[in-house]
Coordinates of N, CA and C in Angstrom, one line a residue:
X357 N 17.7 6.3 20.5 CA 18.9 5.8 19.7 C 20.1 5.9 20.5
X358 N 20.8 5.0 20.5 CA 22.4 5.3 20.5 C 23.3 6.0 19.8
X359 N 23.4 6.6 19.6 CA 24.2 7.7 18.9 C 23.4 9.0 17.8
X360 N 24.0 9.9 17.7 CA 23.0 11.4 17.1 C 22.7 10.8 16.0
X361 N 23.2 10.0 15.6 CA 22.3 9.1 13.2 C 21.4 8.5 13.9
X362 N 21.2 7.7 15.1 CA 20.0 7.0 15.3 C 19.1 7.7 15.7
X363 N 19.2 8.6 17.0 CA 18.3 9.2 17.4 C 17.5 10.1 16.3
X364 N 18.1 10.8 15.5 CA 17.8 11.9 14.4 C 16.8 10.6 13.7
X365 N 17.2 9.6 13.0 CA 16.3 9.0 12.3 C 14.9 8.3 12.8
X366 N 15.0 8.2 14.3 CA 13.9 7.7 14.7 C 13.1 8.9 15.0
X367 N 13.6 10.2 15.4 CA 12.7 11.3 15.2 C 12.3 11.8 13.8
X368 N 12.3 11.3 12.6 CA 12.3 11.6 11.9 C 11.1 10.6 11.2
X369 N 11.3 9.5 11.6 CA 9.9 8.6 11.6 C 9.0 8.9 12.4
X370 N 8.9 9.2 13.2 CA 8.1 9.8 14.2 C 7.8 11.0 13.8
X371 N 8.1 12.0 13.1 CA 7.4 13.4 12.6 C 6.9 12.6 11.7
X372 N 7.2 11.8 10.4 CA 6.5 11.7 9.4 C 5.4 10.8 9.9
X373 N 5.3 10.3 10.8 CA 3.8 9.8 11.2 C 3.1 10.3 11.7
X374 N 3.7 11.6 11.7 CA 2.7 12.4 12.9 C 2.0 13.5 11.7
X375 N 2.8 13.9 10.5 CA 2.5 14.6 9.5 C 1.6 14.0 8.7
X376 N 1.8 12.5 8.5 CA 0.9 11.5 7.8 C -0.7 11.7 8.6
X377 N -0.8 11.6 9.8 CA -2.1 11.5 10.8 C -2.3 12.6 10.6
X378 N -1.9 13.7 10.6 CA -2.7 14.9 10.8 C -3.4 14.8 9.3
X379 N -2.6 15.0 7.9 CA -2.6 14.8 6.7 C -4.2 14.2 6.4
X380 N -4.1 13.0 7.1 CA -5.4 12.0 7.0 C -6.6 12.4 7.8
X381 N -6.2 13.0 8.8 CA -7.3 13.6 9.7 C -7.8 15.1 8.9
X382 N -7.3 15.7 8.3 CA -7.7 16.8 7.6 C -8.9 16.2 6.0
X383 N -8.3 15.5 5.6 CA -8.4 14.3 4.2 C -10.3 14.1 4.8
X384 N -9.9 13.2 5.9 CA -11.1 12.5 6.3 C -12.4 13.9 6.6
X385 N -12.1 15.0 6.9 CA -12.8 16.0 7.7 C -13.4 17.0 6.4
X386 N -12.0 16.9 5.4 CA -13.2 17.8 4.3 C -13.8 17.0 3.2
X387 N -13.1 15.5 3.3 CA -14.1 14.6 2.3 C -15.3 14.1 3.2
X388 N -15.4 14.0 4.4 CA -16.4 14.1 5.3 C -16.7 12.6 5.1
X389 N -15.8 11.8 5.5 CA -15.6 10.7 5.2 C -14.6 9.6 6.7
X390 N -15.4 10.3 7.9 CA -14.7 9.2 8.7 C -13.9 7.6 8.6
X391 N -14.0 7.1 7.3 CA -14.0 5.8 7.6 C -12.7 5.6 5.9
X392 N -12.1 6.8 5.5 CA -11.7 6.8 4.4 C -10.9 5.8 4.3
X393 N -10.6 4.8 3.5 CA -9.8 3.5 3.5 C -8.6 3.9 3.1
X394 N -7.4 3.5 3.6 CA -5.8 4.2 3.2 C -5.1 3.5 3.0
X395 N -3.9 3.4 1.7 CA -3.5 2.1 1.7 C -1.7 3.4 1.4
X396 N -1.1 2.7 2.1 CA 0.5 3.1 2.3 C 1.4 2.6 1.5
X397 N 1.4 3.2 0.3 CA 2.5 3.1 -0.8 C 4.2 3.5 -0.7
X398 N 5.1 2.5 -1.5 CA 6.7 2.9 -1.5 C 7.2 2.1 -0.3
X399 N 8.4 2.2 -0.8 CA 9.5 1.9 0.2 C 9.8 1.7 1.3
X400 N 9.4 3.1 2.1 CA 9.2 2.9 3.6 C 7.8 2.7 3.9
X401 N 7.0 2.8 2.9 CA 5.1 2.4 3.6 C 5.4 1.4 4.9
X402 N 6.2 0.4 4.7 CA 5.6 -0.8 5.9 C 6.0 0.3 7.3
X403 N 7.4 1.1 7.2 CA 8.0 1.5 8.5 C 7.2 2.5 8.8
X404 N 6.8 3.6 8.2 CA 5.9 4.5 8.2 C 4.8 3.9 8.9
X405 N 3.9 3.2 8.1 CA 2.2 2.5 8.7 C 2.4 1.7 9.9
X406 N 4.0 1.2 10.4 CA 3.8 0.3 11.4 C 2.9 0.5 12.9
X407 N 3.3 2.1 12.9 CA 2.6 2.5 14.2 C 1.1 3.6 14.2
X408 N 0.5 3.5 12.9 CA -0.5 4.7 12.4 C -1.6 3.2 12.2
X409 N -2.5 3.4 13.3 CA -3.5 2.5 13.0 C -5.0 3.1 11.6
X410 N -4.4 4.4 11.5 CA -5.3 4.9 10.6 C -4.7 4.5 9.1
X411 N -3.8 3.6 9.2 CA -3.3 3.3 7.9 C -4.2 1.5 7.8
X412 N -4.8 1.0 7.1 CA -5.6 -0.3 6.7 C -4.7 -0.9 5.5
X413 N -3.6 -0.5 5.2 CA -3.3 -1.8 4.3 C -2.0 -1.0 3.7
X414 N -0.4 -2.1 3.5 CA 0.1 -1.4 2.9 C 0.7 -2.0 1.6
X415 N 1.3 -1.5 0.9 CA 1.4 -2.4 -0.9 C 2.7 -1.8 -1.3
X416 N 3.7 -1.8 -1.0 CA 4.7 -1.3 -1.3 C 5.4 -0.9 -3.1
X417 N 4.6 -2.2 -3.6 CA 4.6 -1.7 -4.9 C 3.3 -1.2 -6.4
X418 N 2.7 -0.3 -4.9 CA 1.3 -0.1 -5.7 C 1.6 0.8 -6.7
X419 N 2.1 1.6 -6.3 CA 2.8 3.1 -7.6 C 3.4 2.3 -8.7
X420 N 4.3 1.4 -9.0 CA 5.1 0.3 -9.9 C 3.7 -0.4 -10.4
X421 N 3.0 -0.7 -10.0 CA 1.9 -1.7 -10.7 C 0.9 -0.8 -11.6
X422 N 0.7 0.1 -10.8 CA 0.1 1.3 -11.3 C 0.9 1.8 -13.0
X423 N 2.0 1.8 -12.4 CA 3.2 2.1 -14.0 C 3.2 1.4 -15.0
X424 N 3.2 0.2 -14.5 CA 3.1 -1.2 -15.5 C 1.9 -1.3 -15.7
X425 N 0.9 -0.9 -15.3 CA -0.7 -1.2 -16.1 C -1.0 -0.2 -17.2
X426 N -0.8 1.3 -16.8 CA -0.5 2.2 -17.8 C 0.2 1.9 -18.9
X427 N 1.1 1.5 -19.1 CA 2.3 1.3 -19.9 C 1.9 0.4 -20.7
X428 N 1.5 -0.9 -20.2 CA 0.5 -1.8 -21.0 C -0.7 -1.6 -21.7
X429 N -1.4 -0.7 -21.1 CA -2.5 0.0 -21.7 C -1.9 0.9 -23.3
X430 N -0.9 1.4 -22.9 CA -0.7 2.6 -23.6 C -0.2 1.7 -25.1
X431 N 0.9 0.6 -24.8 CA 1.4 0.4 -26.0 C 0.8 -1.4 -26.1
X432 N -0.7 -1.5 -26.6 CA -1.4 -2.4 -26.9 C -1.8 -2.2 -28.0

């Protein structure tokens, strides 16, 4: 970064992909499930998944669709 707000924020995507990988690598090891399919939900999903190849797909408004099918469900 150019200046300490940039630098701080690009280290800060960079921990959380690195907290994400380990996260997943733990995930995969007690569900014993090498090949567990992962899809990257919210806001920053796309900035997050951009550099984590263990991420397969991102949906940024999967939690919201998820809301709105419940909600539908509930009041039918």
């Amino acid at each position: 970064g150019k200046s300490t707000r940039e630098a701080m924020l690009i280290r800060a995507v960079h921990g959380y992909r690195g907290l994400i990988r380990e996260l997943l690598l733990e995930l995969k090891r007690e569900l014993h499930s090498p090949s567990l399919r992962v899809v990257a939900t919210g806001g920053y999903a796309g900035l997050i998944a951009a550099k984590l190849p263990e991420i397969q797909q991102v949906d940024p408004l999967l939690t919201l669709e998820g809301l709105r099918l419940a909600w539908i469900a509930v009041h039918r």
